CSV table of C-alpha atoms in Angstrom, one decimal:
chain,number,residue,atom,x,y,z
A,1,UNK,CA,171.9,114.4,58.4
A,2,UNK,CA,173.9,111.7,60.2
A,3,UNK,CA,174.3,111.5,64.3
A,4,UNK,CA,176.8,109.6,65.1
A,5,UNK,CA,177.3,109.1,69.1
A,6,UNK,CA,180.2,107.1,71.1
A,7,UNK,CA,179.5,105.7,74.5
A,8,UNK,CA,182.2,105.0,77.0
A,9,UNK,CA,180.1,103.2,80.0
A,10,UNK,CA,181.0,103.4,83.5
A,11,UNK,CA,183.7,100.6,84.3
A,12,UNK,CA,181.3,99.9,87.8
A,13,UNK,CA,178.1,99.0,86.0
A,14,UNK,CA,177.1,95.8,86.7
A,15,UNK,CA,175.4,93.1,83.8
A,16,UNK,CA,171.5,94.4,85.0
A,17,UNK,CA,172.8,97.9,83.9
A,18,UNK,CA,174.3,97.0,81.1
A,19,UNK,CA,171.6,95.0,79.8
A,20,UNK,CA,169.3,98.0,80.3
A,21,UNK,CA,171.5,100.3,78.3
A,22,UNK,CA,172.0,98.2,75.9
A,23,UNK,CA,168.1,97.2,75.7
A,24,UNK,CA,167.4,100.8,75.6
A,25,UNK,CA,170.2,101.6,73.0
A,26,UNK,CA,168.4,98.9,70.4
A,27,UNK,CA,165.3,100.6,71.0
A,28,UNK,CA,166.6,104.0,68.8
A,29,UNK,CA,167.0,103.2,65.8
A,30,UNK,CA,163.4,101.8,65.6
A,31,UNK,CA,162.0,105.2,65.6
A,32,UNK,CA,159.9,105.4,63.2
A,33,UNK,CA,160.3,108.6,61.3
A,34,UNK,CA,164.5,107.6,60.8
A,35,UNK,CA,165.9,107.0,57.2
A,36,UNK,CA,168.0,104.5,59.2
A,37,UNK,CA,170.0,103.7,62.4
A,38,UNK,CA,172.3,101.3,63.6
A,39,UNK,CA,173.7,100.2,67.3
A,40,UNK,CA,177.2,98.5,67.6
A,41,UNK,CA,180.2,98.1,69.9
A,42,UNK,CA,183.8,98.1,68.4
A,43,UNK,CA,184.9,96.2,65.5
A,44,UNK,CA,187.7,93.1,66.0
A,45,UNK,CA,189.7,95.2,63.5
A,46,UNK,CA,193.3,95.2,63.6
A,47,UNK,CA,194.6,98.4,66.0
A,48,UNK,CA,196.0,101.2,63.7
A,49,UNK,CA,197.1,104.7,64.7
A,50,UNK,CA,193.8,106.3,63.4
A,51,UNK,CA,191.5,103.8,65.2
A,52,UNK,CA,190.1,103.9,68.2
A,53,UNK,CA,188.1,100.7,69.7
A,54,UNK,CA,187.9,102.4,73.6
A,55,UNK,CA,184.5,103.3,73.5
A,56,UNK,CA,181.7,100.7,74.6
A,57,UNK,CA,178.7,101.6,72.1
A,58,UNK,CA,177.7,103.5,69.1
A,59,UNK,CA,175.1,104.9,67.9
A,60,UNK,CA,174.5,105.7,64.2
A,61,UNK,CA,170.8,107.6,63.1
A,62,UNK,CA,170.5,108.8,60.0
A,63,UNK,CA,167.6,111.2,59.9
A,64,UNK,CA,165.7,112.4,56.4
A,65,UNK,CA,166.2,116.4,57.1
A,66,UNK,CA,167.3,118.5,59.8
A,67,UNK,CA,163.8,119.0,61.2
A,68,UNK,CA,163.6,115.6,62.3
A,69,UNK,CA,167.1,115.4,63.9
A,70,UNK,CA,166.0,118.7,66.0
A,71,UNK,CA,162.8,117.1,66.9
A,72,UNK,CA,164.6,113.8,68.2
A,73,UNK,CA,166.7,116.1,70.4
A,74,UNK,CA,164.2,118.3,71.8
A,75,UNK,CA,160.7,116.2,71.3
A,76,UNK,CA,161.4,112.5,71.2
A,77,UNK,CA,159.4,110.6,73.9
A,78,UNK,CA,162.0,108.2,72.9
A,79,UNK,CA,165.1,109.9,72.9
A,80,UNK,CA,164.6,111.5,76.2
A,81,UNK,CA,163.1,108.0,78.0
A,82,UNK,CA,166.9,106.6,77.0
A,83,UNK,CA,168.8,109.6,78.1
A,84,UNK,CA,166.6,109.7,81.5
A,85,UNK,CA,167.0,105.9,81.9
A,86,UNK,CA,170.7,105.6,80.4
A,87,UNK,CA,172.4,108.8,81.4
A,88,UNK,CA,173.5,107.3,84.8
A,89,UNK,CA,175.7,104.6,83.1
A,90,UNK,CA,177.3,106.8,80.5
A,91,UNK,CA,181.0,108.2,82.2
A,92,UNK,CA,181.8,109.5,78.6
A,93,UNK,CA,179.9,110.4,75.3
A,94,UNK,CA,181.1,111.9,72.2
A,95,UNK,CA,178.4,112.7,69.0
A,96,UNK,CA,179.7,113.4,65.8
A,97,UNK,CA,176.8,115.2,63.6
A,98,UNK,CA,177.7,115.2,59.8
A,99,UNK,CA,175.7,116.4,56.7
A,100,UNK,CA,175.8,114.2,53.8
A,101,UNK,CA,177.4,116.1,51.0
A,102,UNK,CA,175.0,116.2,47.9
């Protein structure tokens, strides 16, 4: 199961703010119990009609079966410290959830 989740930051926030979001974003994929996970901000890739480079920060977790993901999203002391301590900088997020096909 892959989580995929888009951050648009408010445009107000100044570098304190977004050095704590961004502190706190790092912080996710390290949990422990993840296949894998990845943080990064849009790619210098040339502009095309199907990309879109607005968004601040993604987030890319890759969790081992859907118990886990349903744990990070209802049980995570992690999860919910960065959505308590981050939520006040986001203006827009966007997940994408996928299931690998077999």
């Amino acid at each position: 199961m892959i989580h995929n989740v888009y951050f648009w930051l408010k445009t107000d926030l100044n570098a304190e703010q977004r050095a704590t979001f961004e502190s706190e974003l790092r912080l996710l994929p390290k949990i422990t119990y993840l296949a894998s996970g990845a943080v990064g901000k849009p790619a210098k890739t040339e502009p095309r009609p199907v990309t879109d480079h607005s968004f601040d920060y993604s987030l890319s977790l890759r969790f081992k079966n859907m118990a886990d993901h349903e744990f990070y999203q209802a049980g995570c002391p992690d999860h919910q410290r960065f959505v308590d301590t981050c939520k006040p900088f986001f203006a827009k997020v966007i997940v994408y959830d996928s299931e690998e096909l077999a």
